[in-house]
PDB file of C-alpha atoms and ligand atoms in Angstrom:
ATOM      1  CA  UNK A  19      15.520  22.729  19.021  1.00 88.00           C
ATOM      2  CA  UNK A  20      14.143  19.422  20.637  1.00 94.00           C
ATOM      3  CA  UNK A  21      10.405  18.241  20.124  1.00 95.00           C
ATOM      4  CA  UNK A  22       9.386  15.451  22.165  1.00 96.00           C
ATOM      5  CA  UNK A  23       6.921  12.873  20.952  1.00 96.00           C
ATOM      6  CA  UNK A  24       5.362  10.572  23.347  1.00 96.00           C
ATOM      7  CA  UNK A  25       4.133   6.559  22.326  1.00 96.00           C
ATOM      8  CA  UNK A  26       2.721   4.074  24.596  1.00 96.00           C
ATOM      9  CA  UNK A  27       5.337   1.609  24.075  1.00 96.00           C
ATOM     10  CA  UNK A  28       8.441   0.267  21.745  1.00 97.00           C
ATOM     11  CA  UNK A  29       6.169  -0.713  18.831  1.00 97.00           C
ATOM     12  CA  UNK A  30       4.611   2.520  18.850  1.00 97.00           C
ATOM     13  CA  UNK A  31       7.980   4.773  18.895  1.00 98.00           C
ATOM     14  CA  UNK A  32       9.173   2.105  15.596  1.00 98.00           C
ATOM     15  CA  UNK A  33       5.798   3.292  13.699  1.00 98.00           C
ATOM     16  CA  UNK A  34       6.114   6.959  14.361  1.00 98.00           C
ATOM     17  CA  UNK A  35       9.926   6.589  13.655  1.00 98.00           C
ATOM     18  CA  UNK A  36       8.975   4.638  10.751  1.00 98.00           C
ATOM     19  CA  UNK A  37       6.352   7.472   9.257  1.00 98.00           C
ATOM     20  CA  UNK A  38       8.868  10.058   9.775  1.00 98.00           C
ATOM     21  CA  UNK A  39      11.627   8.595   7.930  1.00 98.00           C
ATOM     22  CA  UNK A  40       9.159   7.375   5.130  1.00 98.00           C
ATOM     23  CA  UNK A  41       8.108  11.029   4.764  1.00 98.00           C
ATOM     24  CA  UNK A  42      11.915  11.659   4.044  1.00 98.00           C
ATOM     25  CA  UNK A  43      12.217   8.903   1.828  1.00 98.00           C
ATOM     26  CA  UNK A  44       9.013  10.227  -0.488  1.00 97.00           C
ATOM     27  CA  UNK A  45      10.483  14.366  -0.447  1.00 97.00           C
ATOM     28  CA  UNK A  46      12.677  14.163  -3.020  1.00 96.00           C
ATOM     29  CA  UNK A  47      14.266  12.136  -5.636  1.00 97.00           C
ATOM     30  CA  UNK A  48      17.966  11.654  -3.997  1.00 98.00           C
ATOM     31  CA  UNK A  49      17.872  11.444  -0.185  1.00 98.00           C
ATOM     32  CA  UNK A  50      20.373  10.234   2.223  1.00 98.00           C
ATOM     33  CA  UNK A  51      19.675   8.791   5.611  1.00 98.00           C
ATOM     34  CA  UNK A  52      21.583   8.237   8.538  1.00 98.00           C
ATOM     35  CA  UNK A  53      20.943   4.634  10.024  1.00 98.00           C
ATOM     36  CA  UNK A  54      21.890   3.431  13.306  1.00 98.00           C
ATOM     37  CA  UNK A  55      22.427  -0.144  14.488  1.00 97.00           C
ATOM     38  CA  UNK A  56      21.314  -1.676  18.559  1.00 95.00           C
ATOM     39  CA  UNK A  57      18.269  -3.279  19.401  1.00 96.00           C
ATOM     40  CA  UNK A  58      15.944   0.358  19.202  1.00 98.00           C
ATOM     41  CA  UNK A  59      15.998   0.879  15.572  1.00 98.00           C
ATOM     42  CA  UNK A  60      14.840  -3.511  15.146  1.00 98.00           C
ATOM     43  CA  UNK A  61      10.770  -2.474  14.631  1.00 98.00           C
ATOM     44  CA  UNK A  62      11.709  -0.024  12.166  1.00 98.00           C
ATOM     45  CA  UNK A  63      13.715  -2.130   9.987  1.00 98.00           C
ATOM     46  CA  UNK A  64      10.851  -4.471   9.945  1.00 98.00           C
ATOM     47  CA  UNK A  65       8.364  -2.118   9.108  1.00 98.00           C
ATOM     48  CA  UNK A  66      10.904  -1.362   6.121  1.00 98.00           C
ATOM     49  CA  UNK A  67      10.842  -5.091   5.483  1.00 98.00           C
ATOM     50  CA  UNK A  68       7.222  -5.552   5.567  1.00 98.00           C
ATOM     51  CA  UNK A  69       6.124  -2.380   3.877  1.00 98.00           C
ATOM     52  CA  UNK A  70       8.672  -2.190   1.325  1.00 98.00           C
ATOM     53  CA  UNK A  71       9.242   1.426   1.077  1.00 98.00           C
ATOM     54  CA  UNK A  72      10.752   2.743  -2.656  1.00 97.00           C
ATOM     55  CA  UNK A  73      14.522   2.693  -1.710  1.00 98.00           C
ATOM     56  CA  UNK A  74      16.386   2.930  -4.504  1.00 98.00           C
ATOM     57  CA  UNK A  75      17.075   6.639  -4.325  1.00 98.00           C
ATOM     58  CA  UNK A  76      18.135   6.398  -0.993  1.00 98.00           C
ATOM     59  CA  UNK A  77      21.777   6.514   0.254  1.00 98.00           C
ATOM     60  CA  UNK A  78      22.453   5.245   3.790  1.00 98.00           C
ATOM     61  CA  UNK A  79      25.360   5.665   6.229  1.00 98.00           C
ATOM     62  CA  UNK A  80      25.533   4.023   9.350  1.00 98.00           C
ATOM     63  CA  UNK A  81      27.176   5.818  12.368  1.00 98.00           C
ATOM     64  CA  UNK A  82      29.311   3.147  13.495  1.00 98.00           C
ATOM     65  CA  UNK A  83      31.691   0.015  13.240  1.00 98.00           C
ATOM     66  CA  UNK A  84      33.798  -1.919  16.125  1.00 97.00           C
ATOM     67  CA  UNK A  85      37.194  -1.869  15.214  1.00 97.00           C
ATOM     68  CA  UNK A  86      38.443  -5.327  14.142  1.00 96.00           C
ATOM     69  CA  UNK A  87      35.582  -6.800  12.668  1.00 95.00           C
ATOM     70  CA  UNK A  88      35.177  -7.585   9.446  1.00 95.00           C
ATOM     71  CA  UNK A  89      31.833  -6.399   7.452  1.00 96.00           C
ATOM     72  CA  UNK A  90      30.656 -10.843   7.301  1.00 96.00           C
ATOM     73  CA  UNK A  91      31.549 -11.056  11.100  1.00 95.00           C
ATOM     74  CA  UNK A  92      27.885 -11.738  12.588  1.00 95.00           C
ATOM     75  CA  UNK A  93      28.415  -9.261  15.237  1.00 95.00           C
ATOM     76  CA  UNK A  94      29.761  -6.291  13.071  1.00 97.00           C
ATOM     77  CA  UNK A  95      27.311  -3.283  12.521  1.00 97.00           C
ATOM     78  CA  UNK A  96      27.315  -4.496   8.729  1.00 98.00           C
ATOM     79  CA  UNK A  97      25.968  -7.074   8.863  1.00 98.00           C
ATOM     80  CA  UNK A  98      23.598  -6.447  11.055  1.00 98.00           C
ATOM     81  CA  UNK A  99      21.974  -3.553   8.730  1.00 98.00           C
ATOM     82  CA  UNK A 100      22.498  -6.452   5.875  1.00 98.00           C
ATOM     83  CA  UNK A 101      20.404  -9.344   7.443  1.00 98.00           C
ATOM     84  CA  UNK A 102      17.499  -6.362   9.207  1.00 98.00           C
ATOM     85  CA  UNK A 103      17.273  -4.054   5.865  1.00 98.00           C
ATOM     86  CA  UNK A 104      20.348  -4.130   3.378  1.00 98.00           C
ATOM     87  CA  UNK A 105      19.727  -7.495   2.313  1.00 98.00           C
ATOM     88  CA  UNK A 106      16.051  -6.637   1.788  1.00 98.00           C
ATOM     89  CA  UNK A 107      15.464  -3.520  -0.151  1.00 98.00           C
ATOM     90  CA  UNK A 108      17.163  -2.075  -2.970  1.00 98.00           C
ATOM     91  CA  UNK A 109      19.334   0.879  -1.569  1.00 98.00           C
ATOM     92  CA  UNK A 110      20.557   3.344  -4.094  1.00 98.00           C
ATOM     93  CA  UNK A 111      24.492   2.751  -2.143  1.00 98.00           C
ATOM     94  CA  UNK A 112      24.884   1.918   1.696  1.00 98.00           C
ATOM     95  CA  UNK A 113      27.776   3.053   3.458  1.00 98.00           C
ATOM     96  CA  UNK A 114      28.906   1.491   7.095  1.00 98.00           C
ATOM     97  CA  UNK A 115      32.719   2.512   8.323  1.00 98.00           C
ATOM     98  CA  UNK A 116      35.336  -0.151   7.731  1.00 98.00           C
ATOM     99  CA  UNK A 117      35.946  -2.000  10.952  1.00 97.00           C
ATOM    100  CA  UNK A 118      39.283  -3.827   9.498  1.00 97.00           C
ATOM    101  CA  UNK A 119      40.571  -1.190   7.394  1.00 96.00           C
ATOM    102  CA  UNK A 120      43.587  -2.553   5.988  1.00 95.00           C
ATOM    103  CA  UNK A 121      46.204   0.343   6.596  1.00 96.00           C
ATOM    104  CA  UNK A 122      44.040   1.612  10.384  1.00 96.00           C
ATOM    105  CA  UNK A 123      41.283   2.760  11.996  1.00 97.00           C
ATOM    106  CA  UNK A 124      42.141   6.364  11.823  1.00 97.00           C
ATOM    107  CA  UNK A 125      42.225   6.045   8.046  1.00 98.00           C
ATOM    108  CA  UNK A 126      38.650   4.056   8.057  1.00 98.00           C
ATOM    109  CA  UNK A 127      37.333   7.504   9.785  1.00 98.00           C
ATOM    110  CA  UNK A 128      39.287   9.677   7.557  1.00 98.00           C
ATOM    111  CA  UNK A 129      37.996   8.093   4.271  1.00 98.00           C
ATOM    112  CA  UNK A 130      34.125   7.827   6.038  1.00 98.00           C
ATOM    113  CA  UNK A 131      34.318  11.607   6.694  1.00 98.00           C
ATOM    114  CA  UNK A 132      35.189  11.901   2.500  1.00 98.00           C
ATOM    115  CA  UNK A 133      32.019   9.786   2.073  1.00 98.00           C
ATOM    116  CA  UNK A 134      30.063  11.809   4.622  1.00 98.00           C
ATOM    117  CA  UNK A 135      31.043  15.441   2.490  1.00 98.00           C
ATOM    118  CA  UNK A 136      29.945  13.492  -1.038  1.00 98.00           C
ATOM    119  CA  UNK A 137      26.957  12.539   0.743  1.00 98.00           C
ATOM    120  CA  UNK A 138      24.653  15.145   3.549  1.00 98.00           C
ATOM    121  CA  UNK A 139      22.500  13.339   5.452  1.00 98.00           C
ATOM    122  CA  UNK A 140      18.760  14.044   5.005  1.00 98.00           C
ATOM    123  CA  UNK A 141      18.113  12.688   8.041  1.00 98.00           C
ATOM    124  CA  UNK A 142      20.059  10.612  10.738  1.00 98.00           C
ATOM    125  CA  UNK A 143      18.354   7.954  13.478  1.00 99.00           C
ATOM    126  CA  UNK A 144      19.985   7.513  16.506  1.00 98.00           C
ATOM    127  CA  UNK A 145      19.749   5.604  19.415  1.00 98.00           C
ATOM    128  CA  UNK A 146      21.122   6.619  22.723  1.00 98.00           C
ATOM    129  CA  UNK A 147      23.049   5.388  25.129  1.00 95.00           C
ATOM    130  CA  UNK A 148      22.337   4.387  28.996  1.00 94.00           C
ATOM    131  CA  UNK A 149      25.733   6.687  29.892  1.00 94.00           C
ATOM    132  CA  UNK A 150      23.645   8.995  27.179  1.00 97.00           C
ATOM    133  CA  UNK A 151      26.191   8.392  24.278  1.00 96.00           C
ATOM    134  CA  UNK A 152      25.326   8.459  20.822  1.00 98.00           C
ATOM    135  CA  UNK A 153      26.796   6.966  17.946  1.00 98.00           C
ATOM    136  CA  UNK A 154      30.114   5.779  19.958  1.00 96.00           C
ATOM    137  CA  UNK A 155      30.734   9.255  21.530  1.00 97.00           C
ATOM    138  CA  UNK A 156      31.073   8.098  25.028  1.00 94.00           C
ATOM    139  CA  UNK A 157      30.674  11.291  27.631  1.00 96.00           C
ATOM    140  CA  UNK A 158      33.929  13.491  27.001  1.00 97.00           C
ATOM    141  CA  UNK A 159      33.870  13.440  23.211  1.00 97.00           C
ATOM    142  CA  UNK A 160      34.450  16.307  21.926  1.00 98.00           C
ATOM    143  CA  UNK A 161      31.415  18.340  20.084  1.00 98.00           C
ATOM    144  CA  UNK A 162      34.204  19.260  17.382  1.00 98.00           C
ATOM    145  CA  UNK A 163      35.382  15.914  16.220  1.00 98.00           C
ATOM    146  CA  UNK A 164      34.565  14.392  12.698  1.00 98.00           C
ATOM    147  CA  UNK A 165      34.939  10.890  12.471  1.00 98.00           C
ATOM    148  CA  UNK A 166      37.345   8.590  14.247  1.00 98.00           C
ATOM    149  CA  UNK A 167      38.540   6.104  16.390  1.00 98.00           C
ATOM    150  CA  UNK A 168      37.464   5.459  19.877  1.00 97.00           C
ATOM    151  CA  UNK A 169      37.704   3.882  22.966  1.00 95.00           C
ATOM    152  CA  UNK A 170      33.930   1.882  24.321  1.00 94.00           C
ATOM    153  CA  UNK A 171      33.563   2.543  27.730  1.00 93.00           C
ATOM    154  CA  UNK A 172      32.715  -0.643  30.492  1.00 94.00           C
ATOM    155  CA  UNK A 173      28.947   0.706  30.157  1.00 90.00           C
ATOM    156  CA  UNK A 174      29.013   0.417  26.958  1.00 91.00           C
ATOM    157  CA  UNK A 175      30.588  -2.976  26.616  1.00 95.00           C
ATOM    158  CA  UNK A 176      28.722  -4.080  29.500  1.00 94.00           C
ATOM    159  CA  UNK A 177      25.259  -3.378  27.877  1.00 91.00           C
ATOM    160  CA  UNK A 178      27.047  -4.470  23.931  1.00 92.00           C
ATOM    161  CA  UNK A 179      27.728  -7.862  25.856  1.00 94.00           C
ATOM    162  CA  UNK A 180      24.177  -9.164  25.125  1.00 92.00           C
ATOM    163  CA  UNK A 181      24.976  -9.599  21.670  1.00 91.00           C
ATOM    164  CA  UNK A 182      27.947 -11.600  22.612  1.00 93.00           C
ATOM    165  CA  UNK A 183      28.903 -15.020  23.850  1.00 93.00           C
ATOM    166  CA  UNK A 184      30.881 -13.364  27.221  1.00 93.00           C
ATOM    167  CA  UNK A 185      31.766 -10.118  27.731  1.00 94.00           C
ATOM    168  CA  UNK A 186      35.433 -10.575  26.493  1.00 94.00           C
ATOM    169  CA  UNK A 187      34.474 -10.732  23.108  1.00 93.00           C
ATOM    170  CA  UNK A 188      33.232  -7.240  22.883  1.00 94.00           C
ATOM    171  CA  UNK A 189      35.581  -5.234  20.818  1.00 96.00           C
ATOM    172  CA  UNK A 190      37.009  -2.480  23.224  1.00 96.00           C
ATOM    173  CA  UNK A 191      36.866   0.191  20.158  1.00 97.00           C
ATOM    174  CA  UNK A 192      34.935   1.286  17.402  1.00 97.00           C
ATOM    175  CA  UNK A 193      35.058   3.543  14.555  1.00 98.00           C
ATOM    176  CA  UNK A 194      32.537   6.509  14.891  1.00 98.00           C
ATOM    177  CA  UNK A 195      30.781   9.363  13.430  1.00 98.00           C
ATOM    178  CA  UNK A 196      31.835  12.065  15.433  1.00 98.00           C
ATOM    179  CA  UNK A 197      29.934  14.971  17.249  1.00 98.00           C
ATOM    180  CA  UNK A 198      30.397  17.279  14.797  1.00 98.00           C
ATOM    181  CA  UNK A 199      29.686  14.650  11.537  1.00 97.00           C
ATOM    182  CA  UNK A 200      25.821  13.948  13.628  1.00 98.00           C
ATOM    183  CA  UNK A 201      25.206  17.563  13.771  1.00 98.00           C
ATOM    184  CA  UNK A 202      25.418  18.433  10.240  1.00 98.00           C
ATOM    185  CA  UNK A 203      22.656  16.717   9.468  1.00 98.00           C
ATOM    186  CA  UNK A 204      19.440  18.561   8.344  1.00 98.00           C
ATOM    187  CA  UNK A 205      17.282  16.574  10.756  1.00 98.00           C
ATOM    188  CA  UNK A 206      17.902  14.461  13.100  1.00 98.00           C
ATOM    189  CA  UNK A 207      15.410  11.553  14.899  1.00 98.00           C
ATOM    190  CA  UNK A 208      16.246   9.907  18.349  1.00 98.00           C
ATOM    191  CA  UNK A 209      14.225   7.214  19.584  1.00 98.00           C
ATOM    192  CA  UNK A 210      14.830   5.609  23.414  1.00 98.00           C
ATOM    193  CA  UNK A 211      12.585   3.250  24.702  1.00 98.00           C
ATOM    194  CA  UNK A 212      12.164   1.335  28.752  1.00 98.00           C
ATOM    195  CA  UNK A 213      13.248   2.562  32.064  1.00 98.00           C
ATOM    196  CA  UNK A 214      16.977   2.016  31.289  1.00 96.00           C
ATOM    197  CA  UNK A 215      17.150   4.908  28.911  1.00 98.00           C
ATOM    198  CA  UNK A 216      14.948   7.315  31.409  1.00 98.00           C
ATOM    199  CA  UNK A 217      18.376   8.810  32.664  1.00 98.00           C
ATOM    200  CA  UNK A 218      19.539   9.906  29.616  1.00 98.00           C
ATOM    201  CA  UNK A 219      16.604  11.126  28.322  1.00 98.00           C
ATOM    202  CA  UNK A 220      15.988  13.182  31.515  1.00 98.00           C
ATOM    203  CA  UNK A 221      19.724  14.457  31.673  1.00 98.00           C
ATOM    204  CA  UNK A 222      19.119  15.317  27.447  1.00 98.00           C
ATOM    205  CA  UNK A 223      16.219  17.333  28.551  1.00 97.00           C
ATOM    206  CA  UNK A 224      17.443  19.083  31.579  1.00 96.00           C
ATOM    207  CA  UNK A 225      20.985  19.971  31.219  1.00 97.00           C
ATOM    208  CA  UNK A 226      22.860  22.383  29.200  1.00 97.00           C
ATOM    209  CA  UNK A 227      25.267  21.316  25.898  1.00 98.00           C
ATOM    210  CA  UNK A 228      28.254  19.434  27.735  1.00 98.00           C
ATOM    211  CA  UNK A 229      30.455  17.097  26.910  1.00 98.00           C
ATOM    212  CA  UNK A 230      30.091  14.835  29.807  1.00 98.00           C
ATOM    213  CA  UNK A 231      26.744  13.869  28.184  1.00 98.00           C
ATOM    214  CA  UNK A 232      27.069  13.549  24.496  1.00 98.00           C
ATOM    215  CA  UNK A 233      23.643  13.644  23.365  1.00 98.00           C
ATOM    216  CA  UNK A 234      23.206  17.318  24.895  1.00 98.00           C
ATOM    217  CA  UNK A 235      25.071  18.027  22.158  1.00 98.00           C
ATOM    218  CA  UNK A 236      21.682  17.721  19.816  1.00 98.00           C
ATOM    219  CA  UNK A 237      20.966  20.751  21.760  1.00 97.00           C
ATOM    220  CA  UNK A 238      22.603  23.007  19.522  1.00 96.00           C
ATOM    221  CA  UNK A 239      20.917  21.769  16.123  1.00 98.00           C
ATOM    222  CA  UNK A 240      17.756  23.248  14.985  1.00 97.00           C
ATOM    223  CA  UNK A 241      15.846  20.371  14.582  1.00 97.00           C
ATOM    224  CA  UNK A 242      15.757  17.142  16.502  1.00 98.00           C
ATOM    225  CA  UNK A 243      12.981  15.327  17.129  1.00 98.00           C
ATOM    226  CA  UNK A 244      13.221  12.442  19.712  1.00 98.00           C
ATOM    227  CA  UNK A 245      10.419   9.448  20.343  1.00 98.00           C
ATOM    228  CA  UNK A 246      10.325   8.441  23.457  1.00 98.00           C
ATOM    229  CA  UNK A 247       7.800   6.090  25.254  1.00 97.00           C
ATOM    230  CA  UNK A 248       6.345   6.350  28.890  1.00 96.00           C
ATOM    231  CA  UNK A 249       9.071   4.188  30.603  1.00 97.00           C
ATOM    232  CA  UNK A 250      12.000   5.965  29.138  1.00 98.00           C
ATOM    233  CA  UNK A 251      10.069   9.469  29.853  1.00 97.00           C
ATOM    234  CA  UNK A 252       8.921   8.668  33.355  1.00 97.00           C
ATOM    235  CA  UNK A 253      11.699  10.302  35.121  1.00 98.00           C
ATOM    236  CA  UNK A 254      10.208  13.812  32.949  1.00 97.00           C
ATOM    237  CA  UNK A 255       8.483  15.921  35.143  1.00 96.00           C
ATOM    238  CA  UNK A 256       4.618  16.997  33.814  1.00 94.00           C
ATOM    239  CA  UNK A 257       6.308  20.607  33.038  1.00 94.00           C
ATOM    240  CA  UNK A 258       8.640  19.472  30.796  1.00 93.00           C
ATOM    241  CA  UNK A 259       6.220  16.823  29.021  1.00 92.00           C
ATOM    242  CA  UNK A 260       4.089  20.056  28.047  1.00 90.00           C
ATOM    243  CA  UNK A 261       7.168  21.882  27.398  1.00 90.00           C
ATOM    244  CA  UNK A 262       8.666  19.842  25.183  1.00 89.00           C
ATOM    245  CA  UNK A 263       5.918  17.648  23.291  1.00 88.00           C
ATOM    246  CA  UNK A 264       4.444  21.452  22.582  1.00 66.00           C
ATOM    247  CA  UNK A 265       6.940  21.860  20.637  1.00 64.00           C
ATOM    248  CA  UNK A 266       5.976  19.107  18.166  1.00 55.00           C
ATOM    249  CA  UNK A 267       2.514  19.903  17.375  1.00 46.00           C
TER     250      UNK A 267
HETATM  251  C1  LIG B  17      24.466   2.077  17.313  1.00 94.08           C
HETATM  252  C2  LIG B  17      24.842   3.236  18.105  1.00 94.08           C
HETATM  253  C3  LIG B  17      24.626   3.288  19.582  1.00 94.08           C
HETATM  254  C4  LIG B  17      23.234   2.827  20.003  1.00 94.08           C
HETATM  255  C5  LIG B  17      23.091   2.918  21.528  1.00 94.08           C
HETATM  256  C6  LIG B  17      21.759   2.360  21.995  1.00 94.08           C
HETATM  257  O1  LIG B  17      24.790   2.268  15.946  1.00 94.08           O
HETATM  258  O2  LIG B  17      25.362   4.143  17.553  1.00 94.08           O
HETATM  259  O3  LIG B  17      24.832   4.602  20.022  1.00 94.08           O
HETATM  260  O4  LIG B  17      22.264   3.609  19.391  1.00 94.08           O
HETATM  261  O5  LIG B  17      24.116   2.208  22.142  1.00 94.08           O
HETATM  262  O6  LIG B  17      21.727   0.996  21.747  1.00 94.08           O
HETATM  263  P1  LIG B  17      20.383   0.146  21.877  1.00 94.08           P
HETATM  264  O7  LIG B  17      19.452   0.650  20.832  1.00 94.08           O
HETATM  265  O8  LIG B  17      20.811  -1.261  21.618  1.00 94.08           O
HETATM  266  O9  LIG B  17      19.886   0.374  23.265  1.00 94.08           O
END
């Protein structure tokens, strides 16, 4: 089931994010979130810097790692979450896949998906893609898969390239929760913000669970909420606004 919940802007869909996940954090005395890395989930790690939330009963794992990066390689996923939260807040353990495993990739996802049984995720944040991936499942991932290795598509590296001196340095694979790892989590929170994510968010909404468009997929969980702000709803029609954001009150 999908709730919508509207903000005005970026800094607004970081707060509500942020009060959700805190709410998580205070239910219980052993939780485990799911973290994502990219530029949406940025306020929310600083509103975990600045408020300084109690962390140290809280697991993490993060959805994803390119494949042949070190963890201290500035542009890995790890230490990314190290310099925005990791590095800032007590964690109880935080767990990001191993981009240079030393044997392979394959066995990086295998051992991740042993992590992922010890440890259910509470709740998992996720960005989305433009092409409307999530986590690295680029459209044609299968809903079944566990963890593993895959293959970024040119969007993907194309939009990734920001972060990078030229395009060429983008790694062209990544290790990746899969489908099936995302969906077993109890709850799940998706945040998009700006017109480039309006697609996505309007093909999430209207279609039906396909694979061409992984985040459909979060169609057959029963309980997703996603914060979304104007620009990235504006392709929603005033039907499915109602519709949807309903849902959430
Ligand atoms: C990152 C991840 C990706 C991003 C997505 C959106 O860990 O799994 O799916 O969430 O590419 O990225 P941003 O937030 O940079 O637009």
């Amino acid at each position: 089931m999908l709730k919508l919940v509207l903000a005005n802007d970026e800094k607004e869909i970081s707060q509500k994010a942020y009060e959700i996940m805190e709410q998580e954090i205070n239910s219980k005395d052993d939780v485990t979130l799911g973290l994502a890395t990219g530029s949406s989930p940025e306020g929310i790690y600083e509103l975990f810097r600045t408020k300084k939330p109690k962390t140290n009963h809280v697991t993490t794992v993060n959805l994803d790692e390119y494949l042949g990066l070190e963890g201290t390689h500035p542009k890995s996923y790890r230490h990314f979450m190290n310099e925005k939260l990791f590095n800032h807040l007590p964690f109880k353990e935080t767990f990001v896949p191993d981009g240079a495993h030393p044997i392979s990739g394959e066995e990086a996802a295998k051992e991740y998906d042993a992590i992922l049984n010890d440890h259910p995720v509470d709740l998992q944040l996720l960005g989305i893609g433009e092409n409307g991936h999530i986590a690295f499942n680029e459209p044609g991932a299968s809903f079944d898969a566990g963890t593993n290795v895959t293959d970024l598509t040119e969007s993907t590296i194309n939009a990734n390239s920001r972060y990078f001196k030229t395009k060429d340095e983008v790694p062209t694979q990544a290790v990746t929760m899969g489908i099936a790892s995302i969906l077993k989590a109890k709850k799940i929170l998706l945040i998009a913000s700006g017109e480039k994510k309006a697609k996505a968010i309007k093909e999430l909404i209207e279609l039906a669970p396909t694979e061409t468009m992984p985040a459909t997929a979060l169609k057959n969980h029963p309980d997703v909420t996603i914060v979304v702000d104007k620009k990235a709803a504006s392709l929603l029609n005033e039907k499915q606004l109602k519709q949807y954001s309903k849902m959430s009150s």
